PDB file of C-alpha atoms in Angstrom:
ATOM      1  CA  UNK L  20      -3.482  13.636  54.329  1.00  0.00           C
ATOM      2  CA  UNK L  21      -2.297   9.996  54.719  1.00  0.00           C
ATOM      3  CA  UNK L  22      -4.183   7.356  53.461  1.00  0.00           C
ATOM      4  CA  UNK L  23      -6.609   5.874  55.876  1.00  0.00           C
ATOM      5  CA  UNK L  24      -6.726   1.954  57.341  1.00  0.00           C
ATOM      6  CA  UNK L  25     -10.507   0.804  58.679  1.00  0.00           C
ATOM      7  CA  UNK L  26     -10.037  -2.301  60.743  1.00  0.00           C
ATOM      8  CA  UNK L  27     -11.453  -4.477  62.944  1.00  0.00           C
ATOM      9  CA  UNK L  28     -11.047  -2.519  66.680  1.00  0.00           C
ATOM     10  CA  UNK L  29      -9.070  -4.508  69.354  1.00  0.00           C
ATOM     11  CA  UNK L  30      -8.999  -3.768  73.102  1.00  0.00           C
ATOM     12  CA  UNK L  31      -5.174  -1.858  72.346  1.00  0.00           C
ATOM     13  CA  UNK L  32      -7.216   0.793  70.895  1.00  0.00           C
ATOM     14  CA  UNK L  33      -9.547   1.557  73.459  1.00  0.00           C
ATOM     15  CA  UNK L  34      -8.230   4.061  75.122  1.00  0.00           C
ATOM     16  CA  UNK L  35      -7.688   5.952  72.064  1.00  0.00           C
ATOM     17  CA  UNK L  36     -11.052   5.461  71.108  1.00  0.00           C
ATOM     18  CA  UNK L  37     -12.233   7.134  74.118  1.00  0.00           C
ATOM     19  CA  UNK L  38     -10.431  10.016  73.725  1.00  0.00           C
ATOM     20  CA  UNK L  39     -11.771  10.224  70.020  1.00  0.00           C
ATOM     21  CA  UNK L  40     -15.324   9.932  71.450  1.00  0.00           C
ATOM     22  CA  UNK L  41     -14.547  12.687  73.877  1.00  0.00           C
ATOM     23  CA  UNK L  42     -12.878  14.961  71.602  1.00  0.00           C
ATOM     24  CA  UNK L  43     -15.403  14.868  68.821  1.00  0.00           C
ATOM     25  CA  UNK L  44     -18.263  15.404  71.222  1.00  0.00           C
ATOM     26  CA  UNK L  45     -16.582  18.573  72.904  1.00  0.00           C
ATOM     27  CA  UNK L  46     -16.238  19.636  69.046  1.00  0.00           C
ATOM     28  CA  UNK L  47     -19.501  20.920  69.180  1.00  0.00           C
ATOM     29  CA  UNK L  48     -19.106  23.353  71.704  1.00  0.00           C
ATOM     30  CA  UNK L  49     -20.830  21.821  74.732  1.00  0.00           C
ATOM     31  CA  UNK L  50     -19.886  23.114  78.219  1.00  0.00           C
ATOM     32  CA  UNK L  51     -17.027  21.273  79.872  1.00  0.00           C
ATOM     33  CA  UNK L  52     -19.639  20.636  82.955  1.00  0.00           C
ATOM     34  CA  UNK L  53     -21.843  18.898  80.465  1.00  0.00           C
ATOM     35  CA  UNK L  54     -19.105  17.132  78.544  1.00  0.00           C
ATOM     36  CA  UNK L  55     -18.163  15.414  82.064  1.00  0.00           C
ATOM     37  CA  UNK L  56     -21.743  14.511  82.813  1.00  0.00           C
ATOM     38  CA  UNK L  57     -21.827  12.802  79.625  1.00  0.00           C
ATOM     39  CA  UNK L  58     -18.164  10.892  79.651  1.00  0.00           C
ATOM     40  CA  UNK L  59     -19.334   7.322  80.938  1.00  0.00           C
ATOM     41  CA  UNK L  60     -21.968   7.412  78.448  1.00  0.00           C
ATOM     42  CA  UNK L  61     -19.153   8.517  75.718  1.00  0.00           C
ATOM     43  CA  UNK L  62     -16.683   5.754  76.599  1.00  0.00           C
ATOM     44  CA  UNK L  63     -16.731   2.336  74.571  1.00  0.00           C
ATOM     45  CA  UNK L  64     -17.599  -0.954  77.228  1.00  0.00           C
ATOM     46  CA  UNK L  65     -14.537  -3.206  76.668  1.00  0.00           C
ATOM     47  CA  UNK L  66     -16.707  -6.286  76.835  1.00  0.00           C
ATOM     48  CA  UNK L  67     -18.298  -5.010  73.883  1.00  0.00           C
ATOM     49  CA  UNK L  68     -15.679  -5.245  71.548  1.00  0.00           C
ATOM     50  CA  UNK L  69     -16.213  -8.817  71.373  1.00  0.00           C
ATOM     51  CA  UNK L  70     -19.704  -9.272  70.751  1.00  0.00           C
ATOM     52  CA  UNK L  71     -20.593  -5.561  69.207  1.00  0.00           C
ATOM     53  CA  UNK L  72     -19.028  -5.082  65.167  1.00  0.00           C
ATOM     54  CA  UNK L  73     -16.573  -2.368  65.793  1.00  0.00           C
ATOM     55  CA  UNK L  74     -13.845  -0.648  63.815  1.00  0.00           C
ATOM     56  CA  UNK L  75     -11.702   1.908  63.573  1.00  0.00           C
ATOM     57  CA  UNK L  76     -10.155   4.067  61.429  1.00  0.00           C
ATOM     58  CA  UNK L  77      -6.313   4.627  61.436  1.00  0.00           C
ATOM     59  CA  UNK L  78      -4.053   6.966  60.035  1.00  0.00           C
ATOM     60  CA  UNK L  79      -0.138   6.897  60.421  1.00  0.00           C
ATOM     61  CA  UNK L  80      -0.681   4.542  62.867  1.00  0.00           C
ATOM     62  CA  UNK L  81      -3.215   6.557  64.848  1.00  0.00           C
ATOM     63  CA  UNK L  82      -6.865   5.809  65.746  1.00  0.00           C
ATOM     64  CA  UNK L  83      -9.006   8.607  64.433  1.00  0.00           C
ATOM     65  CA  UNK L  84     -12.130   7.611  64.554  1.00  0.00           C
ATOM     66  CA  UNK L  85     -14.842   4.733  65.209  1.00  0.00           C
ATOM     67  CA  UNK L  86     -17.828   3.287  64.698  1.00  0.00           C
ATOM     68  CA  UNK L  87     -19.667   0.771  66.354  1.00  0.00           C
ATOM     69  CA  UNK L  88     -22.962  -1.539  66.147  1.00  0.00           C
ATOM     70  CA  UNK L  89     -25.413  -2.663  68.790  1.00  0.00           C
ATOM     71  CA  UNK L  90     -26.538  -6.186  67.450  1.00  0.00           C
ATOM     72  CA  UNK L  91     -28.668  -6.987  70.314  1.00  0.00           C
ATOM     73  CA  UNK L  92     -31.095  -4.056  69.322  1.00  0.00           C
ATOM     74  CA  UNK L  93     -33.503  -4.830  66.741  1.00  0.00           C
ATOM     75  CA  UNK L  94     -33.046  -2.989  64.631  1.00  0.00           C
ATOM     76  CA  UNK L  95     -29.342  -3.226  65.430  1.00  0.00           C
ATOM     77  CA  UNK L  96     -28.353   0.387  66.454  1.00  0.00           C
ATOM     78  CA  UNK L  97     -25.521   2.774  65.835  1.00  0.00           C
ATOM     79  CA  UNK L  98     -23.722   2.412  69.305  1.00  0.00           C
ATOM     80  CA  UNK L  99     -20.883   4.993  68.641  1.00  0.00           C
ATOM     81  CA  UNK L 100     -19.694   6.975  65.373  1.00  0.00           C
ATOM     82  CA  UNK L 101     -17.083   9.630  65.923  1.00  0.00           C
ATOM     83  CA  UNK L 102     -14.155  10.823  64.200  1.00  0.00           C
ATOM     84  CA  UNK L 103     -11.728  13.467  65.671  1.00  0.00           C
ATOM     85  CA  UNK L 104     -12.325  16.976  64.748  1.00  0.00           C
ATOM     86  CA  UNK L 105      -9.273  17.664  63.099  1.00  0.00           C
ATOM     87  CA  UNK L 106      -9.718  14.709  60.596  1.00  0.00           C
ATOM     88  CA  UNK L 107     -13.380  15.473  60.044  1.00  0.00           C
ATOM     89  CA  UNK L 108     -14.425  16.539  56.249  1.00  0.00           C
ATOM     90  CA  UNK L 109     -12.241  13.895  54.819  1.00  0.00           C
ATOM     91  CA  UNK L 110     -14.161  11.136  54.229  1.00  0.00           C
ATOM     92  CA  UNK L 111     -13.834   8.939  57.023  1.00  0.00           C
ATOM     93  CA  UNK L 112     -17.313   8.983  58.982  1.00  0.00           C
ATOM     94  CA  UNK L 113     -18.349   8.250  55.552  1.00  0.00           C
ATOM     95  CA  UNK L 114     -16.245   5.371  55.113  1.00  0.00           C
ATOM     96  CA  UNK L 115     -16.808   4.057  58.689  1.00  0.00           C
ATOM     97  CA  UNK L 116     -20.480   4.553  58.192  1.00  0.00           C
ATOM     98  CA  UNK L 117     -20.144   2.666  54.849  1.00  0.00           C
ATOM     99  CA  UNK L 118     -18.487  -0.626  56.846  1.00  0.00           C
ATOM    100  CA  UNK L 119     -21.338  -0.493  59.671  1.00  0.00           C
ATOM    101  CA  UNK L 120     -23.877  -0.842  56.809  1.00  0.00           C
ATOM    102  CA  UNK L 121     -22.046  -3.225  54.941  1.00  0.00           C
ATOM    103  CA  UNK L 122     -21.853  -5.319  58.311  1.00  0.00           C
ATOM    104  CA  UNK L 123     -25.701  -4.819  59.250  1.00  0.00           C
ATOM    105  CA  UNK L 124     -26.643  -5.739  55.579  1.00  0.00           C
ATOM    106  CA  UNK L 125     -24.823  -8.670  55.279  1.00  0.00           C
ATOM    107  CA  UNK L 126     -26.067  -9.846  58.889  1.00  0.00           C
ATOM    108  CA  UNK L 127     -29.897  -9.477  57.011  1.00  0.00           C
ATOM    109  CA  UNK L 128     -30.339  -6.060  58.669  1.00  0.00           C
ATOM    110  CA  UNK L 129     -32.469  -3.682  56.365  1.00  0.00           C
ATOM    111  CA  UNK L 130     -31.996  -0.570  58.144  1.00  0.00           C
ATOM    112  CA  UNK L 131     -30.066   0.813  61.422  1.00  0.00           C
ATOM    113  CA  UNK L 132     -31.328   2.918  64.011  1.00  0.00           C
ATOM    114  CA  UNK L 133     -29.758   6.142  65.224  1.00  0.00           C
ATOM    115  CA  UNK L 134     -29.998   7.906  68.110  1.00  0.00           C
ATOM    116  CA  UNK L 135     -28.618  11.267  66.992  1.00  0.00           C
ATOM    117  CA  UNK L 136     -26.546  14.234  68.425  1.00  0.00           C
ATOM    118  CA  UNK L 137     -28.392  17.162  67.066  1.00  0.00           C
ATOM    119  CA  UNK L 138     -25.218  18.506  65.748  1.00  0.00           C
ATOM    120  CA  UNK L 139     -25.382  15.082  63.651  1.00  0.00           C
ATOM    121  CA  UNK L 140     -28.228  15.182  61.535  1.00  0.00           C
ATOM    122  CA  UNK L 141     -27.116  16.651  58.515  1.00  0.00           C
ATOM    123  CA  UNK L 142     -24.518  14.176  58.030  1.00  0.00           C
ATOM    124  CA  UNK L 143     -26.841  11.296  58.805  1.00  0.00           C
ATOM    125  CA  UNK L 144     -29.757  13.072  56.648  1.00  0.00           C
ATOM    126  CA  UNK L 145     -27.031  13.233  53.730  1.00  0.00           C
ATOM    127  CA  UNK L 146     -26.708   9.156  53.370  1.00  0.00           C
ATOM    128  CA  UNK L 147     -31.002   9.067  53.332  1.00  0.00           C
ATOM    129  CA  UNK L 148     -31.249   8.822  57.270  1.00  0.00           C
ATOM    130  CA  UNK L 149     -35.051   9.205  58.016  1.00  0.00           C
ATOM    131  CA  UNK L 150     -36.442  10.970  60.997  1.00  0.00           C
ATOM    132  CA  UNK L 151     -38.551   8.943  62.940  1.00  0.00           C
ATOM    133  CA  UNK L 152     -39.470  10.601  66.373  1.00  0.00           C
ATOM    134  CA  UNK L 153     -37.012  12.654  68.735  1.00  0.00           C
ATOM    135  CA  UNK L 154     -36.346  12.192  72.070  1.00  0.00           C
ATOM    136  CA  UNK L 155     -36.018  15.029  74.413  1.00  0.00           C
ATOM    137  CA  UNK L 156     -32.592  15.737  75.521  1.00  0.00           C
ATOM    138  CA  UNK L 157     -32.521  19.157  77.533  1.00  0.00           C
ATOM    139  CA  UNK L 158     -29.521  20.775  78.402  1.00  0.00           C
ATOM    140  CA  UNK L 159     -27.882  23.673  80.595  1.00  0.00           C
ATOM    141  CA  UNK L 160     -28.964  26.690  78.152  1.00  0.00           C
ATOM    142  CA  UNK L 161     -30.806  24.835  75.738  1.00  0.00           C
ATOM    143  CA  UNK L 162     -34.025  23.276  77.630  1.00  0.00           C
ATOM    144  CA  UNK L 163     -35.783  22.459  73.704  1.00  0.00           C
ATOM    145  CA  UNK L 164     -32.825  20.409  73.096  1.00  0.00           C
ATOM    146  CA  UNK L 165     -33.956  16.963  71.431  1.00  0.00           C
ATOM    147  CA  UNK L 166     -32.074  13.977  70.172  1.00  0.00           C
ATOM    148  CA  UNK L 167     -33.395  13.061  66.757  1.00  0.00           C
ATOM    149  CA  UNK L 168     -34.270   8.948  66.219  1.00  0.00           C
ATOM    150  CA  UNK L 169     -33.316   8.153  62.606  1.00  0.00           C
ATOM    151  CA  UNK L 170     -33.512   4.879  60.802  1.00  0.00           C
ATOM    152  CA  UNK L 171     -31.309   4.308  57.846  1.00  0.00           C
ATOM    153  CA  UNK L 172     -31.238   1.965  55.096  1.00  0.00           C
ATOM    154  CA  UNK L 173     -28.740  -0.389  54.990  1.00  0.00           C
ATOM    155  CA  UNK L 174     -28.737  -0.474  51.164  1.00  0.00           C
ATOM    156  CA  UNK L 175     -27.447   2.509  49.522  1.00  0.00           C
ATOM    157  CA  UNK L 176     -29.423   3.346  46.375  1.00  0.00           C
TER     158      UNK L 176
END
């Protein structure tokens, strides 16, 4: 794989970011109908790029992942973390999460809150995220589905 670059996101990245989010969510074998129901929630509002720390991972000039923090929440929350399926397992998610933790820590945050997709729980727990609770999130065929609510310390020991 080519080396990656992590840089602040710009408005010009928005279309690629939205594609990354949708393709990444689709990787987890949700139905097309369910993905369409989530489409608006998966899109990054353009106005947040100025107010929310947002970084993209770029490989060969192409956006292949991104992370966004919500500094309006207390503690700050992870608004988005997505990596294209073909780039998963190569350290990009780890690098993006690390950048987010650095930014939050520099701003005085001791933890970030994560409303996790159940499929991403293991990823976040591998960084030491602690489950605080769950939110009921039933979908067709999975009436008992829940989204783990996590806290991740910004200082990685």
